[in-house]
Every structure is written in C-alpha cells, then in structure tokens.
C-alpha cells in the first residue's frame, strides 16, 4: 500500500455541495473504516484534503469517481499526488526511510 494525497476544489453550486455533503462524509467514513481514508478535512471554505492508503493512483481515481460530491458536480477540480511520509505517521501509516 502507498499513501496518496487528494485535494478537492469545490466549484459547483453551493446548494449542491450542501445537499450532498452528508452522503460525501458518510462515504469517507466508510472508507476510513476500511482503512482507505486515513485522514480528511476542509482546507478553508472551498477545498479539502484527503489522505488515502491505496495500491495505486488509479485506485484513488476510482474512489474519487464514486464520491457523491464528484458525481453531483460539487467538486470541479481534484489532484492526486503520491506522498512519502518521512517524519511521523498518518492514520497508522509507517514513516518512510
């Protein structure tokens, strides 16, 4: 398993964001229980950061595609980056070398 960061930019209508945020959070809670979503939270008012444990970037893309905020157009941009934790830990992910 590798660690990936996912940054969301919310650019869709605010009412769509508000309507689907509960389903989005339930989805992320489910992923957390599975050990996939290691940590997540807002970055200001129009963005969010999610830390994933996954086998590949493609797997993270598949997870993103099912997120209710993405499905309903509240997320207008996202970026996935591999992340090598070198000091500390996130959600139990071991630190790198």
PDB file of N, CA and C in Angstrom:
ATOM      1  N   UNK A   1       0.838  -1.179   0.000  1.00  0.00           N
ATOM      2  CA  UNK A   1       0.000   0.000   0.000  1.00  0.00           C
ATOM      3  C   UNK A   1       0.884   1.243   0.000  1.00  0.00           C
ATOM      4  N   UNK A   2       0.404   2.258  -0.679  1.00  0.00           N
ATOM      5  CA  UNK A   2       1.073   3.549  -0.728  1.00  0.00           C
ATOM      6  C   UNK A   2       0.142   4.610  -0.172  1.00  0.00           C
ATOM      7  N   UNK A   3       0.708   5.773   0.112  1.00  0.00           N
ATOM      8  CA  UNK A   3      -0.066   6.901   0.623  1.00  0.00           C
ATOM      9  C   UNK A   3      -0.204   7.932  -0.503  1.00  0.00           C
ATOM     10  N   UNK A   4      -1.412   8.478  -0.646  1.00  0.00           N
ATOM     11  CA  UNK A   4      -1.705   9.500  -1.649  1.00  0.00           C
ATOM     12  C   UNK A   4      -2.460  10.644  -0.996  1.00  0.00           C
ATOM     13  N   UNK A   5      -2.166  11.858  -1.450  1.00  0.00           N
ATOM     14  CA  UNK A   5      -2.978  12.999  -1.045  1.00  0.00           C
ATOM     15  C   UNK A   5      -3.951  13.296  -2.170  1.00  0.00           C
ATOM     16  N   UNK A   6      -5.142  13.684  -1.781  1.00  0.00           N
ATOM     17  CA  UNK A   6      -6.178  14.094  -2.729  1.00  0.00           C
ATOM     18  C   UNK A   6      -6.645  15.473  -2.307  1.00  0.00           C
ATOM     19  N   UNK A   7      -6.549  16.425  -3.210  1.00  0.00           N
ATOM     20  CA  UNK A   7      -7.055  17.764  -2.951  1.00  0.00           C
ATOM     21  C   UNK A   7      -8.277  17.985  -3.821  1.00  0.00           C
ATOM     22  N   UNK A   8      -9.368  18.392  -3.181  1.00  0.00           N
ATOM     23  CA  UNK A   8     -10.606  18.736  -3.878  1.00  0.00           C
ATOM     24  C   UNK A   8     -10.751  20.244  -3.913  1.00  0.00           C
ATOM     25  N   UNK A   9     -11.250  20.758  -5.032  1.00  0.00           N
ATOM     26  CA  UNK A   9     -11.671  22.156  -5.133  1.00  0.00           C
ATOM     27  C   UNK A   9     -13.175  22.136  -5.378  1.00  0.00           C
ATOM     28  N   UNK A  10     -13.907  22.820  -4.498  1.00  0.00           N
ATOM     29  CA  UNK A  10     -15.356  22.922  -4.649  1.00  0.00           C
ATOM     30  C   UNK A  10     -15.665  24.126  -5.521  1.00  0.00           C
ATOM     31  N   UNK A  11     -16.259  23.887  -6.675  1.00  0.00           N
ATOM     32  CA  UNK A  11     -16.572  24.977  -7.585  1.00  0.00           C
ATOM     33  C   UNK A  11     -17.990  24.913  -8.105  1.00  0.00           C
ATOM     34  N   UNK A  12     -18.688  23.863  -7.732  1.00  0.00           N
ATOM     35  CA  UNK A  12     -20.073  23.720  -8.152  1.00  0.00           C
ATOM     36  C   UNK A  12     -20.985  24.587  -7.299  1.00  0.00           C
ATOM     37  N   UNK A  13     -22.268  24.569  -7.597  1.00  0.00           N
ATOM     38  CA  UNK A  13     -23.226  25.370  -6.835  1.00  0.00           C
ATOM     39  C   UNK A  13     -23.213  25.005  -5.347  1.00  0.00           C
ATOM     40  N   UNK A  14     -23.267  26.025  -4.483  1.00  0.00           N
ATOM     41  CA  UNK A  14     -23.236  25.809  -3.033  1.00  0.00           C
ATOM     42  C   UNK A  14     -24.389  24.940  -2.554  1.00  0.00           C
ATOM     43  N   UNK A  15     -25.558  25.062  -3.181  1.00  0.00           N
ATOM     44  CA  UNK A  15     -26.689  24.244  -2.750  1.00  0.00           C
ATOM     45  C   UNK A  15     -26.451  22.764  -3.059  1.00  0.00           C
ATOM     46  N   UNK A  16     -25.736  22.474  -4.136  1.00  0.00           N
ATOM     47  CA  UNK A  16     -25.395  21.080  -4.468  1.00  0.00           C
ATOM     48  C   UNK A  16     -24.395  20.551  -3.442  1.00  0.00           C
ATOM     49  N   UNK A  17     -23.427  21.375  -3.090  1.00  0.00           N
ATOM     50  CA  UNK A  17     -22.448  20.994  -2.072  1.00  0.00           C
ATOM     51  C   UNK A  17     -23.154  20.694  -0.749  1.00  0.00           C
ATOM     52  N   UNK A  18     -24.025  21.588  -0.327  1.00  0.00           N
ATOM     53  CA  UNK A  18     -24.745  21.405   0.939  1.00  0.00           C
ATOM     54  C   UNK A  18     -25.636  20.166   0.907  1.00  0.00           C
ATOM     55  N   UNK A  19     -26.299  19.942  -0.206  1.00  0.00           N
ATOM     56  CA  UNK A  19     -27.215  18.805  -0.317  1.00  0.00           C
ATOM     57  C   UNK A  19     -26.491  17.460  -0.222  1.00  0.00           C
ATOM     58  N   UNK A  20     -25.318  17.371  -0.849  1.00  0.00           N
ATOM     59  CA  UNK A  20     -24.634  16.076  -0.954  1.00  0.00           C
ATOM     60  C   UNK A  20     -23.491  15.897   0.047  1.00  0.00           C
ATOM     61  N   UNK A  21     -23.204  16.922   0.846  1.00  0.00           N
ATOM     62  CA  UNK A  21     -22.125  16.809   1.836  1.00  0.00           C
ATOM     63  C   UNK A  21     -22.370  15.671   2.831  1.00  0.00           C
ATOM     64  N   UNK A  22     -23.599  15.465   3.351  1.00  0.00           N
ATOM     65  CA  UNK A  22     -23.790  14.334   4.275  1.00  0.00           C
ATOM     66  C   UNK A  22     -23.446  12.974   3.640  1.00  0.00           C
ATOM     67  N   UNK A  23     -23.829  12.758   2.395  1.00  0.00           N
ATOM     68  CA  UNK A  23     -23.506  11.496   1.719  1.00  0.00           C
ATOM     69  C   UNK A  23     -21.999  11.385   1.485  1.00  0.00           C
ATOM     70  N   UNK A  24     -21.362  12.499   1.171  1.00  0.00           N
ATOM     71  CA  UNK A  24     -19.904  12.548   0.982  1.00  0.00           C
ATOM     72  C   UNK A  24     -19.203  12.136   2.276  1.00  0.00           C
ATOM     73  N   UNK A  25     -19.630  12.711   3.382  1.00  0.00           N
ATOM     74  CA  UNK A  25     -18.999  12.385   4.666  1.00  0.00           C
ATOM     75  C   UNK A  25     -19.256  10.934   5.061  1.00  0.00           C
ATOM     76  N   UNK A  26     -20.435  10.427   4.779  1.00  0.00           N
ATOM     77  CA  UNK A  26     -20.724   9.013   5.057  1.00  0.00           C
ATOM     78  C   UNK A  26     -19.814   8.118   4.214  1.00  0.00           C
ATOM     79  N   UNK A  27     -19.606   8.499   2.952  1.00  0.00           N
ATOM     80  CA  UNK A  27     -18.717   7.751   2.056  1.00  0.00           C
ATOM     81  C   UNK A  27     -17.290   7.745   2.618  1.00  0.00           C
ATOM     82  N   UNK A  28     -16.819   8.920   3.064  1.00  0.00           N
ATOM     83  CA  UNK A  28     -15.465   8.999   3.615  1.00  0.00           C
ATOM     84  C   UNK A  28     -15.348   8.226   4.925  1.00  0.00           C
ATOM     85  N   UNK A  29     -16.402   8.229   5.748  1.00  0.00           N
ATOM     86  CA  UNK A  29     -16.382   7.443   6.987  1.00  0.00           C
ATOM     87  C   UNK A  29     -16.262   5.948   6.672  1.00  0.00           C
ATOM     88  N   UNK A  30     -17.008   5.513   5.668  1.00  0.00           N
ATOM     89  CA  UNK A  30     -16.935   4.109   5.246  1.00  0.00           C
ATOM     90  C   UNK A  30     -15.522   3.759   4.782  1.00  0.00           C
ATOM     91  N   UNK A  31     -14.915   4.649   3.998  1.00  0.00           N
ATOM     92  CA  UNK A  31     -13.542   4.423   3.537  1.00  0.00           C
ATOM     93  C   UNK A  31     -12.562   4.433   4.708  1.00  0.00           C
ATOM     94  N   UNK A  32     -12.834   5.263   5.721  1.00  0.00           N
ATOM     95  CA  UNK A  32     -11.996   5.293   6.914  1.00  0.00           C
ATOM     96  C   UNK A  32     -12.078   3.965   7.651  1.00  0.00           C
ATOM     97  N   UNK A  33     -13.279   3.433   7.789  1.00  0.00           N
ATOM     98  CA  UNK A  33     -13.464   2.148   8.462  1.00  0.00           C
ATOM     99  C   UNK A  33     -12.759   1.014   7.716  1.00  0.00           C
ATOM    100  N   UNK A  34     -12.629   1.156   6.396  1.00  0.00           N
ATOM    101  CA  UNK A  34     -11.927   0.160   5.577  1.00  0.00           C
ATOM    102  C   UNK A  34     -10.416   0.351   5.600  1.00  0.00           C
ATOM    103  N   UNK A  35      -9.947   1.441   6.229  1.00  0.00           N
ATOM    104  CA  UNK A  35      -8.517   1.731   6.261  1.00  0.00           C
ATOM    105  C   UNK A  35      -8.007   2.436   5.031  1.00  0.00           C
ATOM    106  N   UNK A  36      -8.900   2.934   4.177  1.00  0.00           N
ATOM    107  CA  UNK A  36      -8.501   3.634   2.943  1.00  0.00           C
ATOM    108  C   UNK A  36      -8.342   5.141   3.167  1.00  0.00           C
ATOM    109  N   UNK A  37      -9.305   5.771   3.838  1.00  0.00           N
ATOM    110  CA  UNK A  37      -9.245   7.200   4.154  1.00  0.00           C
ATOM    111  C   UNK A  37      -8.540   7.309   5.503  1.00  0.00           C
ATOM    112  N   UNK A  38      -7.286   7.745   5.476  1.00  0.00           N
ATOM    113  CA  UNK A  38      -6.513   7.833   6.713  1.00  0.00           C
ATOM    114  C   UNK A  38      -6.839   9.098   7.483  1.00  0.00           C
ATOM    115  N   UNK A  39      -7.144  10.168   6.766  1.00  0.00           N
ATOM    116  CA  UNK A  39      -7.481  11.453   7.384  1.00  0.00           C
ATOM    117  C   UNK A  39      -8.097  12.330   6.308  1.00  0.00           C
ATOM    118  N   UNK A  40      -9.003  13.211   6.718  1.00  0.00           N
ATOM    119  CA  UNK A  40      -9.607  14.128   5.752  1.00  0.00           C
ATOM    120  C   UNK A  40     -10.198  15.329   6.468  1.00  0.00           C
ATOM    121  N   UNK A  41     -10.307  16.417   5.730  1.00  0.00           N
ATOM    122  CA  UNK A  41     -10.913  17.620   6.289  1.00  0.00           C
ATOM    123  C   UNK A  41     -10.809  18.789   5.343  1.00  0.00           C
ATOM    124  N   UNK A  42     -11.544  19.854   5.652  1.00  0.00           N
ATOM    125  CA  UNK A  42     -11.572  21.024   4.781  1.00  0.00           C
ATOM    126  C   UNK A  42     -10.260  21.806   4.812  1.00  0.00           C
ATOM    127  N   UNK A  43     -10.002  22.472   3.700  1.00  0.00           N
ATOM    128  CA  UNK A  43      -8.913  23.440   3.575  1.00  0.00           C
ATOM    129  C   UNK A  43      -9.589  24.777   3.262  1.00  0.00           C
ATOM    130  N   UNK A  44      -9.918  25.528   4.259  1.00  0.00           N
ATOM    131  CA  UNK A  44     -10.671  26.753   4.038  1.00  0.00           C
ATOM    132  C   UNK A  44     -12.098  26.423   3.654  1.00  0.00           C
ATOM    133  N   UNK A  45     -12.723  27.334   2.915  1.00  0.00           N
ATOM    134  CA  UNK A  45     -14.132  27.166   2.561  1.00  0.00           C
ATOM    135  C   UNK A  45     -14.361  26.471   1.228  1.00  0.00           C
ATOM    136  N   UNK A  46     -13.337  26.403   0.384  1.00  0.00           N
ATOM    137  CA  UNK A  46     -13.579  25.907  -0.972  1.00  0.00           C
ATOM    138  C   UNK A  46     -12.682  24.758  -1.403  1.00  0.00           C
ATOM    139  N   UNK A  47     -12.095  24.060  -0.422  1.00  0.00           N
ATOM    140  CA  UNK A  47     -11.211  22.952  -0.768  1.00  0.00           C
ATOM    141  C   UNK A  47     -11.182  21.943   0.375  1.00  0.00           C
ATOM    142  N   UNK A  48     -10.641  20.763   0.088  1.00  0.00           N
ATOM    143  CA  UNK A  48     -10.486  19.724   1.104  1.00  0.00           C
ATOM    144  C   UNK A  48      -9.246  18.900   0.791  1.00  0.00           C
ATOM    145  N   UNK A  49      -8.707  18.279   1.831  1.00  0.00           N
ATOM    146  CA  UNK A  49      -7.563  17.387   1.698  1.00  0.00           C
ATOM    147  C   UNK A  49      -7.956  16.040   2.279  1.00  0.00           C
ATOM    148  N   UNK A  50      -7.681  14.989   1.526  1.00  0.00           N
ATOM    149  CA  UNK A  50      -7.950  13.623   1.970  1.00  0.00           C
ATOM    150  C   UNK A  50      -6.661  12.826   1.785  1.00  0.00           C
ATOM    151  N   UNK A  51      -6.301  12.062   2.799  1.00  0.00           N
ATOM    152  CA  UNK A  51      -5.110  11.216   2.732  1.00  0.00           C
ATOM    153  C   UNK A  51      -5.584   9.768   2.590  1.00  0.00           C
ATOM    154  N   UNK A  52      -5.157   9.124   1.508  1.00  0.00           N
ATOM    155  CA  UNK A  52      -5.585   7.763   1.214  1.00  0.00           C
ATOM    156  C   UNK A  52      -4.439   6.770   1.311  1.00  0.00           C
ATOM    157  N   UNK A  53      -4.788   5.561   1.697  1.00  0.00           N
ATOM    158  CA  UNK A  53      -3.922   4.409   1.570  1.00  0.00           C
ATOM    159  C   UNK A  53      -4.508   3.583   0.425  1.00  0.00           C
ATOM    160  N   UNK A  54      -3.708   3.353  -0.607  1.00  0.00           N
ATOM    161  CA  UNK A  54      -4.204   2.635  -1.783  1.00  0.00           C
ATOM    162  C   UNK A  54      -3.044   1.939  -2.485  1.00  0.00           C
ATOM    163  N   UNK A  55      -3.397   0.989  -3.341  1.00  0.00           N
ATOM    164  CA  UNK A  55      -2.378   0.279  -4.108  1.00  0.00           C
ATOM    165  C   UNK A  55      -1.821   1.112  -5.253  1.00  0.00           C
ATOM    166  N   UNK A  56      -2.641   2.051  -5.769  1.00  0.00           N
ATOM    167  CA  UNK A  56      -2.205   2.829  -6.931  1.00  0.00           C
ATOM    168  C   UNK A  56      -3.003   4.120  -7.038  1.00  0.00           C
ATOM    169  N   UNK A  57      -2.489   5.028  -7.844  1.00  0.00           N
ATOM    170  CA  UNK A  57      -3.211   6.264  -8.117  1.00  0.00           C
ATOM    171  C   UNK A  57      -4.516   5.965  -8.842  1.00  0.00           C
ATOM    172  N   UNK A  58      -4.496   4.963  -9.678  1.00  0.00           N
ATOM    173  CA  UNK A  58      -5.722   4.562 -10.376  1.00  0.00           C
ATOM    174  C   UNK A  58      -6.817   4.153  -9.383  1.00  0.00           C
ATOM    175  N   UNK A  59      -6.448   3.442  -8.336  1.00  0.00           N
ATOM    176  CA  UNK A  59      -7.416   3.056  -7.313  1.00  0.00           C
ATOM    177  C   UNK A  59      -8.020   4.294  -6.648  1.00  0.00           C
ATOM    178  N   UNK A  60      -7.192   5.298  -6.375  1.00  0.00           N
ATOM    179  CA  UNK A  60      -7.711   6.542  -5.787  1.00  0.00           C
ATOM    180  C   UNK A  60      -8.668   7.212  -6.769  1.00  0.00           C
ATOM    181  N   UNK A  61      -8.331   7.228  -8.054  1.00  0.00           N
ATOM    182  CA  UNK A  61      -9.235   7.799  -9.068  1.00  0.00           C
ATOM    183  C   UNK A  61     -10.582   7.081  -9.066  1.00  0.00           C
ATOM    184  N   UNK A  62     -10.567   5.771  -8.899  1.00  0.00           N
ATOM    185  CA  UNK A  62     -11.816   5.002  -8.851  1.00  0.00           C
ATOM    186  C   UNK A  62     -12.638   5.371  -7.619  1.00  0.00           C
ATOM    187  N   UNK A  63     -11.974   5.587  -6.501  1.00  0.00           N
ATOM    188  CA  UNK A  63     -12.654   6.024  -5.280  1.00  0.00           C
ATOM    189  C   UNK A  63     -13.256   7.404  -5.481  1.00  0.00           C
ATOM    190  N   UNK A  64     -12.487   8.309  -6.068  1.00  0.00           N
ATOM    191  CA  UNK A  64     -12.956   9.676  -6.327  1.00  0.00           C
ATOM    192  C   UNK A  64     -14.201   9.659  -7.204  1.00  0.00           C
ATOM    193  N   UNK A  65     -14.195   8.830  -8.223  1.00  0.00           N
ATOM    194  CA  UNK A  65     -15.309   8.786  -9.178  1.00  0.00           C
ATOM    195  C   UNK A  65     -16.632   8.409  -8.522  1.00  0.00           C
ATOM    196  N   UNK A  66     -16.586   7.756  -7.358  1.00  0.00           N
ATOM    197  CA  UNK A  66     -17.797   7.324  -6.665  1.00  0.00           C
ATOM    198  C   UNK A  66     -18.233   8.291  -5.562  1.00  0.00           C
ATOM    199  N   UNK A  67     -17.430   9.303  -5.295  1.00  0.00           N
ATOM    200  CA  UNK A  67     -17.753  10.260  -4.224  1.00  0.00           C
ATOM    201  C   UNK A  67     -18.987  11.069  -4.629  1.00  0.00           C
ATOM    202  N   UNK A  68     -20.008  11.135  -3.781  1.00  0.00           N
ATOM    203  CA  UNK A  68     -21.225  11.876  -4.132  1.00  0.00           C
ATOM    204  C   UNK A  68     -20.980  13.333  -4.541  1.00  0.00           C
ATOM    205  N   UNK A  69     -19.979  13.987  -3.963  1.00  0.00           N
ATOM    206  CA  UNK A  69     -19.710  15.375  -4.364  1.00  0.00           C
ATOM    207  C   UNK A  69     -19.151  15.460  -5.779  1.00  0.00           C
ATOM    208  N   UNK A  70     -18.414  14.452  -6.185  1.00  0.00           N
ATOM    209  CA  UNK A  70     -17.897  14.404  -7.556  1.00  0.00           C
ATOM    210  C   UNK A  70     -19.029  14.025  -8.511  1.00  0.00           C
ATOM    211  N   UNK A  71     -19.781  13.009  -8.164  1.00  0.00           N
ATOM    212  CA  UNK A  71     -20.884  12.535  -9.002  1.00  0.00           C
ATOM    213  C   UNK A  71     -21.864  13.673  -9.312  1.00  0.00           C
ATOM    214  N   UNK A  72     -22.135  14.524  -8.322  1.00  0.00           N
ATOM    215  CA  UNK A  72     -23.141  15.581  -8.486  1.00  0.00           C
ATOM    216  C   UNK A  72     -22.557  16.943  -8.857  1.00  0.00           C
ATOM    217  N   UNK A  73     -21.263  16.999  -9.154  1.00  0.00           N
ATOM    218  CA  UNK A  73     -20.657  18.201  -9.703  1.00  0.00           C
ATOM    219  C   UNK A  73     -20.252  19.278  -8.723  1.00  0.00           C
ATOM    220  N   UNK A  74     -20.208  18.979  -7.425  1.00  0.00           N
ATOM    221  CA  UNK A  74     -19.770  19.981  -6.454  1.00  0.00           C
ATOM    222  C   UNK A  74     -18.252  20.128  -6.441  1.00  0.00           C
ATOM    223  N   UNK A  75     -17.538  19.059  -6.802  1.00  0.00           N
ATOM    224  CA  UNK A  75     -16.082  19.109  -6.928  1.00  0.00           C
ATOM    225  C   UNK A  75     -15.774  19.359  -8.399  1.00  0.00           C
ATOM    226  N   UNK A  76     -15.118  20.482  -8.666  1.00  0.00           N
ATOM    227  CA  UNK A  76     -14.820  20.818 -10.060  1.00  0.00           C
ATOM    228  C   UNK A  76     -13.376  20.531 -10.444  1.00  0.00           C
ATOM    229  N   UNK A  77     -12.517  20.349  -9.437  1.00  0.00           N
ATOM    230  CA  UNK A  77     -11.117  20.004  -9.700  1.00  0.00           C
ATOM    231  C   UNK A  77     -10.638  19.084  -8.586  1.00  0.00           C
ATOM    232  N   UNK A  78      -9.741  18.184  -8.944  1.00  0.00           N
ATOM    233  CA  UNK A  78      -9.069  17.394  -7.924  1.00  0.00           C
ATOM    234  C   UNK A  78      -7.667  17.058  -8.410  1.00  0.00           C
ATOM    235  N   UNK A  79      -6.785  16.839  -7.433  1.00  0.00           N
ATOM    236  CA  UNK A  79      -5.408  16.475  -7.741  1.00  0.00           C
ATOM    237  C   UNK A  79      -4.979  15.373  -6.794  1.00  0.00           C
ATOM    238  N   UNK A  80      -4.396  14.333  -7.354  1.00  0.00           N
ATOM    239  CA  UNK A  80      -3.889  13.205  -6.582  1.00  0.00           C
ATOM    240  C   UNK A  80      -2.369  13.190  -6.700  1.00  0.00           C
ATOM    241  N   UNK A  81      -1.711  13.077  -5.546  1.00  0.00           N
ATOM    242  CA  UNK A  81      -0.252  13.022  -5.525  1.00  0.00           C
ATOM    243  C   UNK A  81       0.198  11.889  -4.613  1.00  0.00           C
ATOM    244  N   UNK A  82       1.206  11.122  -5.027  1.00  0.00           N
ATOM    245  CA  UNK A  82       1.794  10.161  -4.088  1.00  0.00           C
ATOM    246  C   UNK A  82       2.498  10.943  -2.978  1.00  0.00           C
ATOM    247  N   UNK A  83       2.480  10.392  -1.770  1.00  0.00           N
ATOM    248  CA  UNK A  83       3.087  11.077  -0.637  1.00  0.00           C
ATOM    249  C   UNK A  83       3.897  10.085   0.164  1.00  0.00           C
ATOM    250  N   UNK A  84       5.156  10.380   0.347  1.00  0.00           N
ATOM    251  CA  UNK A  84       6.047   9.551   1.140  1.00  0.00           C
ATOM    252  C   UNK A  84       6.202  10.204   2.509  1.00  0.00           C
ATOM    253  N   UNK A  85       5.609   9.615   3.521  1.00  0.00           N
ATOM    254  CA  UNK A  85       5.701  10.139   4.878  1.00  0.00           C
ATOM    255  C   UNK A  85       7.100   9.841   5.397  1.00  0.00           C
ATOM    256  N   UNK A  86       7.874  10.887   5.687  1.00  0.00           N
ATOM    257  CA  UNK A  86       9.249  10.683   6.136  1.00  0.00           C
ATOM    258  C   UNK A  86       9.427  10.943   7.628  1.00  0.00           C
ATOM    259  N   UNK A  87       8.556  11.746   8.220  1.00  0.00           N
ATOM    260  CA  UNK A  87       8.625  12.017   9.655  1.00  0.00           C
ATOM    261  C   UNK A  87       7.215  11.920  10.206  1.00  0.00           C
ATOM    262  N   UNK A  88       7.021  11.131  11.248  1.00  0.00           N
ATOM    263  CA  UNK A  88       5.707  10.981  11.851  1.00  0.00           C
ATOM    264  C   UNK A  88       4.905   9.901  11.154  1.00  0.00           C
ATOM    265  N   UNK A  89       3.591   9.958  11.387  1.00  0.00           N
ATOM    266  CA  UNK A  89       2.711   8.978  10.782  1.00  0.00           C
ATOM    267  C   UNK A  89       1.325   9.602  10.582  1.00  0.00           C
ATOM    268  N   UNK A  90       0.584   9.033   9.680  1.00  0.00           N
ATOM    269  CA  UNK A  90      -0.783   9.470   9.388  1.00  0.00           C
ATOM    270  C   UNK A  90      -1.653   8.242   9.421  1.00  0.00           C
ATOM    271  N   UNK A  91      -2.624   8.224  10.300  1.00  0.00           N
ATOM    272  CA  UNK A  91      -3.557   7.100  10.350  1.00  0.00           C
ATOM    273  C   UNK A  91      -2.874   5.756  10.512  1.00  0.00           C
ATOM    274  N   UNK A  92      -1.744   5.739  11.181  1.00  0.00           N
ATOM    275  CA  UNK A  92      -1.053   4.469  11.380  1.00  0.00           C
ATOM    276  C   UNK A  92      -0.123   4.091  10.239  1.00  0.00           C
ATOM    277  N   UNK A  93      -0.074   4.924   9.188  1.00  0.00           N
ATOM    278  CA  UNK A  93       0.853   4.637   8.085  1.00  0.00           C
ATOM    279  C   UNK A  93       2.272   4.826   8.593  1.00  0.00           C
ATOM    280  N   UNK A  94       3.143   3.859   8.372  1.00  0.00           N
ATOM    281  CA  UNK A  94       4.508   3.975   8.900  1.00  0.00           C
ATOM    282  C   UNK A  94       5.287   5.079   8.204  1.00  0.00           C
ATOM    283  N   UNK A  95       6.216   5.641   8.929  1.00  0.00           N
ATOM    284  CA  UNK A  95       7.058   6.665   8.314  1.00  0.00           C
ATOM    285  C   UNK A  95       8.017   6.021   7.326  1.00  0.00           C
ATOM    286  N   UNK A  96       8.411   6.814   6.344  1.00  0.00           N
ATOM    287  CA  UNK A  96       9.315   6.328   5.308  1.00  0.00           C
ATOM    288  C   UNK A  96      10.746   6.289   5.784  1.00  0.00           C
ATOM    289  N   UNK A  97      11.632   6.024   4.840  1.00  0.00           N
ATOM    290  CA  UNK A  97      13.044   5.939   5.203  1.00  0.00           C
ATOM    291  C   UNK A  97      13.780   7.190   4.812  1.00  0.00           C
TER     292      UNK A  97
END
